[in-house]
GROMACS .gro file of C-alpha atoms in nm:
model
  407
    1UNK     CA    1  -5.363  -0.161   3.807
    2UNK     CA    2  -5.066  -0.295   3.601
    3UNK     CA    3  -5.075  -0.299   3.253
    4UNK     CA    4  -5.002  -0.619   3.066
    5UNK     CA    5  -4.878  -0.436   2.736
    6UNK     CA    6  -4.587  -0.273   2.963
    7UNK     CA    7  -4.516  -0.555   3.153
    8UNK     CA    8  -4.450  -0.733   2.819
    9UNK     CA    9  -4.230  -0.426   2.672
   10UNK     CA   10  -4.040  -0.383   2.956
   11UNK     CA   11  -3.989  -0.779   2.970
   12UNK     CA   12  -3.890  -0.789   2.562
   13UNK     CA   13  -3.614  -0.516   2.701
   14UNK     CA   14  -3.447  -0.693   2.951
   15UNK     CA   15  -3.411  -0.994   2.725
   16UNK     CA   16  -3.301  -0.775   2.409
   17UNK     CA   17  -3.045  -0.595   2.709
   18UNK     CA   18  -2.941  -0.967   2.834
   19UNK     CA   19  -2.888  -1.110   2.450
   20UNK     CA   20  -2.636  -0.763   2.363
   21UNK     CA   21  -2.489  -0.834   2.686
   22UNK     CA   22  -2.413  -1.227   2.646
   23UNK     CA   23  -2.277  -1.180   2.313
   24UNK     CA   24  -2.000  -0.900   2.404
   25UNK     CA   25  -1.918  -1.135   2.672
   26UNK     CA   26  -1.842  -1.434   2.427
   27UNK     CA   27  -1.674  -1.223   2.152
   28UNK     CA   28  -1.488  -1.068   2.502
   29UNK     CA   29  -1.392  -1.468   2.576
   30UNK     CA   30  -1.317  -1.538   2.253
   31UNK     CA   31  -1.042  -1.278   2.236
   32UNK     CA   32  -0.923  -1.389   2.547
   33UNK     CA   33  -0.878  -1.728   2.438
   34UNK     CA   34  -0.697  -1.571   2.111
   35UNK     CA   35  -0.470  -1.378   2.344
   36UNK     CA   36  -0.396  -1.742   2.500
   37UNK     CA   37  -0.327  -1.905   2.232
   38UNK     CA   38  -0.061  -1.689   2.080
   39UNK     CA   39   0.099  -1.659   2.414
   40UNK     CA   40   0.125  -1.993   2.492
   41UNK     CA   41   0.120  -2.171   2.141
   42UNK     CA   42   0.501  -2.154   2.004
   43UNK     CA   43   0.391  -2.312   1.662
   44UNK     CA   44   0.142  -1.989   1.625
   45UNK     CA   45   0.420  -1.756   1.739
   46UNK     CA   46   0.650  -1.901   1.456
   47UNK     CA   47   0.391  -1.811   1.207
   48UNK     CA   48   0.271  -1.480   1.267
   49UNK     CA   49   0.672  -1.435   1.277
   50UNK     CA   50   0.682  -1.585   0.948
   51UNK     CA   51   0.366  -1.397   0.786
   52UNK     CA   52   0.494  -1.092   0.931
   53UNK     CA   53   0.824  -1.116   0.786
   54UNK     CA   54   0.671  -1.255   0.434
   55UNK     CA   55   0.474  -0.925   0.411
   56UNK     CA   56   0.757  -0.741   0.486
   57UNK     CA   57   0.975  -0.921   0.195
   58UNK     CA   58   0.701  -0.913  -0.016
   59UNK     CA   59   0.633  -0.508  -0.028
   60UNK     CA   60   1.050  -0.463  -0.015
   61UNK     CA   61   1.035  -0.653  -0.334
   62UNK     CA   62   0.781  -0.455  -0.519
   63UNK     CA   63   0.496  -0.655  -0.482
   64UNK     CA   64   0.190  -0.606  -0.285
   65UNK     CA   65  -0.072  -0.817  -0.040
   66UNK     CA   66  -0.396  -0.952  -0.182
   67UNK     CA   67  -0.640  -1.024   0.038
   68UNK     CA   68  -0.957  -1.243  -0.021
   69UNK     CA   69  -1.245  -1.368   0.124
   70UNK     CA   70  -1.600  -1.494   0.080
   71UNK     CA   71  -1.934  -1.334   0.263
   72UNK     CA   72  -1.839  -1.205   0.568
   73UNK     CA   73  -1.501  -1.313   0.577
   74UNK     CA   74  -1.478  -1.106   0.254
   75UNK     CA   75  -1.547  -0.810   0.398
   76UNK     CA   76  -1.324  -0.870   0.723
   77UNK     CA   77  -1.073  -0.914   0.437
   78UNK     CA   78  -1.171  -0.565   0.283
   79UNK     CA   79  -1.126  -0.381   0.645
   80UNK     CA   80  -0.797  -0.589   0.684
   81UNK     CA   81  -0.655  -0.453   0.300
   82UNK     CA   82  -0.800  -0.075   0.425
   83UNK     CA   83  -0.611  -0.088   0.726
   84UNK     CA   84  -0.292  -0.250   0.549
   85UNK     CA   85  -0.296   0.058   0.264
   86UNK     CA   86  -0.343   0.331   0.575
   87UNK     CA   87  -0.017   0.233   0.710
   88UNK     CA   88   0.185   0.183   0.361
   89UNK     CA   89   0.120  -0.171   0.297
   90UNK     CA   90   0.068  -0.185  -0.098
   91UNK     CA   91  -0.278  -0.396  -0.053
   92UNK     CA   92  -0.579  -0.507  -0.243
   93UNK     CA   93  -0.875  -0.702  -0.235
   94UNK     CA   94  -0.950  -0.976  -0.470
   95UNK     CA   95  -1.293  -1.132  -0.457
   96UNK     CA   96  -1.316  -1.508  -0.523
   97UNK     CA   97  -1.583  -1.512  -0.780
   98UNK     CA   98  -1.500  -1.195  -0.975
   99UNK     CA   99  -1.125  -1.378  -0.952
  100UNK     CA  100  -1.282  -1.656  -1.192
  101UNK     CA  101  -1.369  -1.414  -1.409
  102UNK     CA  102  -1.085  -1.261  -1.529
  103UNK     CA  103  -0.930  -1.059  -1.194
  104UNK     CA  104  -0.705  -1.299  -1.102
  105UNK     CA  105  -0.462  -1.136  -1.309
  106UNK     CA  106  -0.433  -0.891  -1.027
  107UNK     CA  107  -0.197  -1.191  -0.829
  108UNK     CA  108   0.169  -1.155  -0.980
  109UNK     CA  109   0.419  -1.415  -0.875
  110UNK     CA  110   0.594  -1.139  -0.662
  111UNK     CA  111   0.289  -1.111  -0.417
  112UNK     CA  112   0.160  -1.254  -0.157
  113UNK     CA  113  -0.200  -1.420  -0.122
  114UNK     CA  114  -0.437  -1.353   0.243
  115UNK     CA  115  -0.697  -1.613   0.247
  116UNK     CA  116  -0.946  -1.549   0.533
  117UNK     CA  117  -1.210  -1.836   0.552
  118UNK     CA  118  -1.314  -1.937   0.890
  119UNK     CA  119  -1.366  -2.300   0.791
  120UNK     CA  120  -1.076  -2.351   0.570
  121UNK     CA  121  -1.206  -2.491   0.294
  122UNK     CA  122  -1.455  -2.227   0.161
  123UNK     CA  123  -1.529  -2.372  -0.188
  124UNK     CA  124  -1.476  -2.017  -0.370
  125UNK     CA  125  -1.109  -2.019  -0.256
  126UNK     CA  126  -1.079  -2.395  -0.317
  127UNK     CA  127  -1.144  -2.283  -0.665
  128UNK     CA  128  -0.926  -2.008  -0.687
  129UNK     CA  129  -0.618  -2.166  -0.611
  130UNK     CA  130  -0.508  -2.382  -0.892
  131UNK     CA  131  -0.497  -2.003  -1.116
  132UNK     CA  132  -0.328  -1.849  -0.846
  133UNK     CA  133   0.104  -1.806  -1.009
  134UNK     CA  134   0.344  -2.003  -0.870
  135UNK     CA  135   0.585  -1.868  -0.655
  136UNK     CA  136   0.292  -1.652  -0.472
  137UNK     CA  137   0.312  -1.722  -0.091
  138UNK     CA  138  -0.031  -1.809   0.100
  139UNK     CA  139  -0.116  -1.703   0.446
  140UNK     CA  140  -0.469  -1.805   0.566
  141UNK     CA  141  -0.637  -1.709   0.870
  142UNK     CA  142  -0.858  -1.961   0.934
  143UNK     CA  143  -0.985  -2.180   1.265
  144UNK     CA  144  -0.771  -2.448   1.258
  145UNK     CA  145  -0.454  -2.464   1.451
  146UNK     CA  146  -0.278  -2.681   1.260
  147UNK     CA  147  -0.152  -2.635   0.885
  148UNK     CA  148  -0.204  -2.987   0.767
  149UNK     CA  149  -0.583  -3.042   0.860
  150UNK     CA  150  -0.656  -2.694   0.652
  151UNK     CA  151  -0.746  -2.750   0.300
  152UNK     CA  152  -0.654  -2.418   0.159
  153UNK     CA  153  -0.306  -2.472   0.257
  154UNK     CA  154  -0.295  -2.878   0.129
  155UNK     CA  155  -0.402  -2.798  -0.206
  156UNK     CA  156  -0.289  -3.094  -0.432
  157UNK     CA  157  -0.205  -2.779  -0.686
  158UNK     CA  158   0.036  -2.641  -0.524
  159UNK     CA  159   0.375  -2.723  -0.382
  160UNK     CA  160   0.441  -2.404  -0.188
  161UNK     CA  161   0.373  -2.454   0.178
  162UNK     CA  162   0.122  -2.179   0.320
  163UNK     CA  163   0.141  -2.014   0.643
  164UNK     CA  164  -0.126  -2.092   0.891
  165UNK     CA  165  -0.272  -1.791   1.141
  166UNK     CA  166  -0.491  -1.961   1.359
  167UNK     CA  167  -0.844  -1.802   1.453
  168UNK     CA  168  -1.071  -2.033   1.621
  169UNK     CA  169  -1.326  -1.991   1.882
  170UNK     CA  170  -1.362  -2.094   2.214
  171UNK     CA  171  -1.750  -2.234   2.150
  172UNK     CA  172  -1.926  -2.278   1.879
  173UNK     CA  173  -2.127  -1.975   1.740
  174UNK     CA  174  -2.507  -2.175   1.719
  175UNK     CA  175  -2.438  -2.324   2.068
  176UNK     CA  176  -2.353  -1.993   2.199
  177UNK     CA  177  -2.596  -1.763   2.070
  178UNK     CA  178  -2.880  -2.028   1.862
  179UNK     CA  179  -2.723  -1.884   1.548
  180UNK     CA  180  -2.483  -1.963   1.369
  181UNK     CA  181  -2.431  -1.575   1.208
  182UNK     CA  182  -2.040  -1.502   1.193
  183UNK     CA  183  -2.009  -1.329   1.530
  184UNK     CA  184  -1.711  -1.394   1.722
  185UNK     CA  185  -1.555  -1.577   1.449
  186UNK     CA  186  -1.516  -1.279   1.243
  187UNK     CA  187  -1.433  -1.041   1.549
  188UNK     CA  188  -1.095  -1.326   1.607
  189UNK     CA  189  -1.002  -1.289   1.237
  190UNK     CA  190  -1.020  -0.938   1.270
  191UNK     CA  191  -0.781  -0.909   1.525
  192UNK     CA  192  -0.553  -1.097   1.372
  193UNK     CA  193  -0.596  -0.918   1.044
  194UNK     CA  194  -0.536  -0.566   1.266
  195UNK     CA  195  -0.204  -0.763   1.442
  196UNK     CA  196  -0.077  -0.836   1.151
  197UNK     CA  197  -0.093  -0.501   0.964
  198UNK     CA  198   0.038  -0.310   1.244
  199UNK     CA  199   0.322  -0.558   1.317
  200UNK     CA  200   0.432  -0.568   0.923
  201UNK     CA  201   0.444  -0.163   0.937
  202UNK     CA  202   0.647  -0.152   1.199
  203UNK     CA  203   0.893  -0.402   1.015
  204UNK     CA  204   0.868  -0.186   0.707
  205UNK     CA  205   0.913   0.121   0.831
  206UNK     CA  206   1.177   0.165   1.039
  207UNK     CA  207   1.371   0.526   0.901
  208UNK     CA  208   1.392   0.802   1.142
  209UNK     CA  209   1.064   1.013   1.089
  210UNK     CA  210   0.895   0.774   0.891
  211UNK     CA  211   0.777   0.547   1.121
  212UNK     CA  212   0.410   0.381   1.128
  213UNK     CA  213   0.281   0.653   1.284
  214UNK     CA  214   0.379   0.899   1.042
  215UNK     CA  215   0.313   0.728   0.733
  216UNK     CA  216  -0.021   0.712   0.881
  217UNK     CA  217  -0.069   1.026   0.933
  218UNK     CA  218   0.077   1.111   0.556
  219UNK     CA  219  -0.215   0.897   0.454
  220UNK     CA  220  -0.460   1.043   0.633
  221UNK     CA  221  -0.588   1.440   0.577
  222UNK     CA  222  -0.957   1.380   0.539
  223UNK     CA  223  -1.243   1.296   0.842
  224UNK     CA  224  -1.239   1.333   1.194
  225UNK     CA  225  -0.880   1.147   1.231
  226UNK     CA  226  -0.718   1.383   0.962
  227UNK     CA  227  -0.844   1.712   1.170
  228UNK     CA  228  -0.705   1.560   1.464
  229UNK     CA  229  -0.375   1.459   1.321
  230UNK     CA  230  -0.357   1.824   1.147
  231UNK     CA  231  -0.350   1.953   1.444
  232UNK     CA  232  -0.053   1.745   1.552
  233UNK     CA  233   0.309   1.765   1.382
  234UNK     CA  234   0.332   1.770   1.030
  235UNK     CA  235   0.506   1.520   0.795
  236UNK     CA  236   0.668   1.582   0.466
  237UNK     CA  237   0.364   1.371   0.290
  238UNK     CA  238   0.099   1.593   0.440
  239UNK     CA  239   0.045   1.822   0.161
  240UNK     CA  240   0.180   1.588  -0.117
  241UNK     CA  241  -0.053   1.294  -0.066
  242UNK     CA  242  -0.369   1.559  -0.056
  243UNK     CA  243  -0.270   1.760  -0.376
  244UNK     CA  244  -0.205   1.361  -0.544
  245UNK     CA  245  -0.582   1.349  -0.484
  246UNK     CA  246  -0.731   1.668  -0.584
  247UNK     CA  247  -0.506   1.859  -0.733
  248UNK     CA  248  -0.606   1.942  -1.072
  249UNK     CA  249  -0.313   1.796  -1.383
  250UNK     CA  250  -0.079   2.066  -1.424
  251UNK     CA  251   0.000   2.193  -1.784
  252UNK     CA  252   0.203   1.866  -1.883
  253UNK     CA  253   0.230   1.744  -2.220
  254UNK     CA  254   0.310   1.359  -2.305
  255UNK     CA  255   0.538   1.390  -2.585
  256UNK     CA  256   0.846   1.172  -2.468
  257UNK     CA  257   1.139   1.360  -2.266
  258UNK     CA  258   1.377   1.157  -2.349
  259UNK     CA  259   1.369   1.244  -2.730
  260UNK     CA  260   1.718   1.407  -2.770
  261UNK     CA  261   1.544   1.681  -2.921
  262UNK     CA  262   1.449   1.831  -2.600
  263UNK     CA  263   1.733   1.830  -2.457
  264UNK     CA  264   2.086   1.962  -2.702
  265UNK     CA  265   2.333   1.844  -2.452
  266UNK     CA  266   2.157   1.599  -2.215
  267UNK     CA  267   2.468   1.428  -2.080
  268UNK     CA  268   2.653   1.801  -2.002
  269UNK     CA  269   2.667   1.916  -1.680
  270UNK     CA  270   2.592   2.278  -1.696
  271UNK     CA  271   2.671   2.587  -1.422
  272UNK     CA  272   2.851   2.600  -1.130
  273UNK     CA  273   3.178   2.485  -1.006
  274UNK     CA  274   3.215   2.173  -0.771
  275UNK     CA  275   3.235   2.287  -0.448
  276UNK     CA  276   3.039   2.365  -0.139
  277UNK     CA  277   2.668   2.246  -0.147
  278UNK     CA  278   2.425   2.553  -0.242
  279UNK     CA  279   2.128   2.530   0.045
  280UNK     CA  280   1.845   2.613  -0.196
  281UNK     CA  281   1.898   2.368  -0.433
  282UNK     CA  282   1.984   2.081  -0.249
  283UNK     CA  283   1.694   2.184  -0.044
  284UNK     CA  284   1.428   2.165  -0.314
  285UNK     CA  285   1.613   1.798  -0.457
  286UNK     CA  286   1.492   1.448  -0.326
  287UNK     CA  287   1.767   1.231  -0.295
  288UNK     CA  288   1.754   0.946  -0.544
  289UNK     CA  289   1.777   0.687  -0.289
  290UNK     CA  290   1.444   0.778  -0.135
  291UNK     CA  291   1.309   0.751  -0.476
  292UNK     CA  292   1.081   0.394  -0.443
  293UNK     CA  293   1.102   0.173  -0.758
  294UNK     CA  294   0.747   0.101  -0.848
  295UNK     CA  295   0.715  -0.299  -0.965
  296UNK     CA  296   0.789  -0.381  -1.302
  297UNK     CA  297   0.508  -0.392  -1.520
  298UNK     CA  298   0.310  -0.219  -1.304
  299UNK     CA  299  -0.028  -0.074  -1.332
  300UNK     CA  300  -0.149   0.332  -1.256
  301UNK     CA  301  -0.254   0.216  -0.930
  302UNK     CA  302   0.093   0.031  -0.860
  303UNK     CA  303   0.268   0.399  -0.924
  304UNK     CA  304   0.030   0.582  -0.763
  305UNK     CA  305   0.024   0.349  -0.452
  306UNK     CA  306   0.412   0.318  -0.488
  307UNK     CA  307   0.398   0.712  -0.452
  308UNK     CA  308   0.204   0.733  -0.116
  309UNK     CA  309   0.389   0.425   0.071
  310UNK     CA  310   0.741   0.660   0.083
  311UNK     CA  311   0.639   0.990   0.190
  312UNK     CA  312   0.990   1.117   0.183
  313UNK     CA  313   1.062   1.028  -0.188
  314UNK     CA  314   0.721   1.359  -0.255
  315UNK     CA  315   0.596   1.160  -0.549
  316UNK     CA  316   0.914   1.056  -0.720
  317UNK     CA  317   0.857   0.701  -0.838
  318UNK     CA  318   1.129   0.538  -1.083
  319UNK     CA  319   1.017   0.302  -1.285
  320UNK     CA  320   1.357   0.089  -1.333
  321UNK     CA  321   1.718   0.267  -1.310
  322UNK     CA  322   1.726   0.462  -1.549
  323UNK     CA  323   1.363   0.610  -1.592
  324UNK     CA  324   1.182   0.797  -1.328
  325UNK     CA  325   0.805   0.928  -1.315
  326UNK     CA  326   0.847   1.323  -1.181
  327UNK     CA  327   0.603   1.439  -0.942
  328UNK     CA  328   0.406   1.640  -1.177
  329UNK     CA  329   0.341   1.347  -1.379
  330UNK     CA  330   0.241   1.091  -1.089
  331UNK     CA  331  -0.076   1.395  -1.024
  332UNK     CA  332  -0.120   1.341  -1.384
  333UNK     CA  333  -0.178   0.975  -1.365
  334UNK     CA  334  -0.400   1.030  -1.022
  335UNK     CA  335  -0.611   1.210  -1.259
  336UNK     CA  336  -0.607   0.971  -1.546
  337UNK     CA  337  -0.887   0.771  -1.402
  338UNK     CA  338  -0.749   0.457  -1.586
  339UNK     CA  339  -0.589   0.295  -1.255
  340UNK     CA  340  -0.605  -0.065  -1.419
  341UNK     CA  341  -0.405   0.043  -1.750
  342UNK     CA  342  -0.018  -0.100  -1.762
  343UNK     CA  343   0.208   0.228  -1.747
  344UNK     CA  344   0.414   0.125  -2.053
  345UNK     CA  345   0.071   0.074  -2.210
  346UNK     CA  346  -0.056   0.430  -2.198
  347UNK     CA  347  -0.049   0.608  -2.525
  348UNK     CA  348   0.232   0.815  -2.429
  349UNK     CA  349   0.539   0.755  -2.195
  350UNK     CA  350   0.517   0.917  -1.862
  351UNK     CA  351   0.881   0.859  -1.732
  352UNK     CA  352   1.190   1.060  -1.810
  353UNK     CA  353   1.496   0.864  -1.901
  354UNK     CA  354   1.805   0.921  -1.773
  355UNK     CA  355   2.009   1.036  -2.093
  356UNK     CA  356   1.729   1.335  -2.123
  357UNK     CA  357   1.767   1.437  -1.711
  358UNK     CA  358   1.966   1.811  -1.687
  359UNK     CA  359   2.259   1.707  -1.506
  360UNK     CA  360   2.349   2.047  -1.270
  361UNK     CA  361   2.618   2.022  -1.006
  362UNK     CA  362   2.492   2.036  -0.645
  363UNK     CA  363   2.688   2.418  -0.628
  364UNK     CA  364   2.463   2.601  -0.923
  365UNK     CA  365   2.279   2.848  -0.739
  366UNK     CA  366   1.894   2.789  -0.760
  367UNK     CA  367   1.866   3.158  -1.024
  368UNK     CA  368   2.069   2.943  -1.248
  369UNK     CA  369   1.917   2.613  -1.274
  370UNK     CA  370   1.580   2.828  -1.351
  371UNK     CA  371   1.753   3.014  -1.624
  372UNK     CA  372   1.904   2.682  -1.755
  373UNK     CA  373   1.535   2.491  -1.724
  374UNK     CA  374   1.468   2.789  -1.969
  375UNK     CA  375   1.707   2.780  -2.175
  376UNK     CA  376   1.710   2.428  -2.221
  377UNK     CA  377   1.331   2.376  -2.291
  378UNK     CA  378   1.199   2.422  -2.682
  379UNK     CA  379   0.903   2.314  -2.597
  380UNK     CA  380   0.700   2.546  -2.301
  381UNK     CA  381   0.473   2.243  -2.183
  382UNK     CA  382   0.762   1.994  -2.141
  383UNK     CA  383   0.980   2.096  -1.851
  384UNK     CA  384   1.294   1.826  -1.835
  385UNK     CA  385   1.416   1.702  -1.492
  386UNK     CA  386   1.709   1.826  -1.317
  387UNK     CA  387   2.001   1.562  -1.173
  388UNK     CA  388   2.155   1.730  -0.904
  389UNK     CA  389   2.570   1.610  -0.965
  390UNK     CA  390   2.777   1.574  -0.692
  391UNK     CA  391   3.157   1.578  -0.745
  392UNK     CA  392   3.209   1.207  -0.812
  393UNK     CA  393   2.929   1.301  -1.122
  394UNK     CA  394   2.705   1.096  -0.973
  395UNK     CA  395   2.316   1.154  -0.938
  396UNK     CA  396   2.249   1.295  -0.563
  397UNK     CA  397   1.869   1.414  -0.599
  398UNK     CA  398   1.642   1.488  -0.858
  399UNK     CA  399   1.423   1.840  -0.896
  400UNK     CA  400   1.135   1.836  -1.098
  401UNK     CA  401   1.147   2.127  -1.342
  402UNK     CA  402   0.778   2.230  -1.321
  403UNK     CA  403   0.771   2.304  -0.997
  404UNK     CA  404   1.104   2.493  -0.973
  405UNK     CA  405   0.986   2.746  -1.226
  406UNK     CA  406   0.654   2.773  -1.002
  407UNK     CA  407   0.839   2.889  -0.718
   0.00000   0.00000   0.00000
């Protein structure tokens, strides 16, 4: 005899089966039809050109990418600004309403503003826009396919023209599925957002052994993906990005190093002769060209996200030309806890200026620079920083002086 009650379950199955089914075949259409369109479309290919390159400009300039979104958009925006930081793309993510409230001072003119809204006139982002600074570039990813019908990127406030990312759907979500719940909408914005990233990083970086991949990988060590990537060839970052996280402050005190008092003779370059390049030292140096610039008046988290974008610079971060933040300082500020706090704000300076660095010339051999660190520090917890001199008495690399006399 059949039995109603399994008859019924096994029907509610098949229709639970056939719903899953018909909606990975709509989101599976809709990306087709994306695909489509930014094959075929030449005004869409111009502006994912254009955003990509704007990105690019934007983190070459110091600044960063702020993303923002409302409800689910919002958090396609916060996936988009995770993936952008994992591959070196200074990122955050603003929310709309919390923007109103006072963290819209997150947007300096030097950045450049992600709007993701589906519709393209989300009222929360209508809002924001009159308090965003001028000068700050919009992209929005939104479903129309044509700048001027969007209303986030005709705002009577501002004369900037935006860049326009189109995401739309092939059929409408309530017709499709008898809901209108973001669905394939978000999946399309998505895949832009994951497009873009990837294409900006491999804009940005472009040196030999720091590539996307590897700056990835630098950013990486923790979860499933970091054992698997351990296991693969190391980069320089590996070790420095992990000890930025959980390394405890070393013994560092904040009295300023570029008091003259530290330092008799800052501007005398001391041991060796000018000659051939010792390997040890110029070994342990970074070269001050790899040292990033972090922007100016920057917060913690600009220096500390400064830091991990250039895993060759190993936590150098300068904070104009003439003052840099050593490594053992950046761990310091990792620590801090107070990411939000301006770094000229903070009680005491963390940078070293350039009249207090040890100048040494590139030939001292490494025994000597440790017995002038010694010799040339009063105070035991303030270790200056060594300028490695090449014979034009120029600045080559820098050392940082607690960690040469840890070695």
């Amino acid at each position: 005899m059949k039995n109603p009650e399994h008859e019924q379950s096994a029907s509610a199955d098949i229709d639970a089966a056939s719903t899953a089914l018909h909606v990975i075949a709509i989101e599976r259409d809709a990306l087709n039809h994306l695909s489509h369109l930014y094959r075929s479309n030449t005004q869409a290919q111009d502006s994912l050109r254009h955003a990509v390159a704007q990105i690019t400009q934007t983190i070459r300039a110091g600044g960063k990418l702020v993303v923002t979104g409302m409800g689910k958009s919002g958090k396609i925006g916060r996936k988009v600004e995770a993936t952008m930081n994992s591959l070196g793309i200074h990122s955050v993510f603003l929310h709309p309403t919390e923007a109103l409230h006072g963290d819209v001072g997150i947007v300096r003119p030097v950045d450049t503003l992600l709007l993701i809204s589906y519709s393209g006139r989300t009222p929360e982002l209508l809002r924001l826009l009159p308090y965003i600074p001028c000068g700050v570039a919009l992209i929005a990813i939104t479903s129309h396919t044509d700048p001027s019908t969007c209303p986030l990127l005709t705002d009577p406030h501002r004369s900037e023209k935006g860049i326009l990312l189109p995401a739309p759907v092939h059929v409408d979500e309530e017709a499709a599925f008898g809901v209108a719940a973001p669905t394939s909408s978000t999946t399309v914005a998505l895949v832009v957002g994951d497009a873009l990233a990837l294409a900006v990083a491999r804009c940005l970086h472009t040196e030999p052994g720091r590539g996307p991949a590897e700056v990835f990988k630098a950013h990486h060590p923790g979860g499933a993906i970091g054992a698997a990537l351990a296991s693969s060839v190391s980069t320089p970052m590996s070790t420095a990005s992990s000890s930025l996280l959980i390394t405890p402050p070393t013994s560092v005190s904040l009295a300023p190093l570029d008091d003259p008092e530290y330092n008799p003779s800052p501007t005398t370059s001391r041991g060796g002769a000018w000659g051939k390049k010792d390997s040890e030292l110029t070994e342990l140096m970074v070269p001050i060209d790899a040292v990033p610039t972090a922007p100016a008046g920057g917060t913690v988290l600009d220096v500390l996200l400064t830091s991990l974008q250039h895993p060759a610079a190993k936590l150098w971060v300068k904070l104009s030309a003439t003052e840099v933040i050593p490594p053992s300082r950046v761990r310091w500020l990792a620590k801090l806890g107070q990411v939000n706090a301006g770094v000229r704000e903070l009680p005491s300076p963390v940078s070293v200026h350039a009249a207090s660095w040890l100048r040494v010339a590139m030939s001292t051999p490494l025994r000597e620079v440790r017995e002038i660190v010694r010799t040339a520090t009063k105070d035991p917890s303030v270790v200056p920083l060594i300028s490695v001199i090449d014979a034009e008495d120029s600045c080559v690399g820098l050392i940082d002086g607690n960690e040469l006399l840890d070695r």
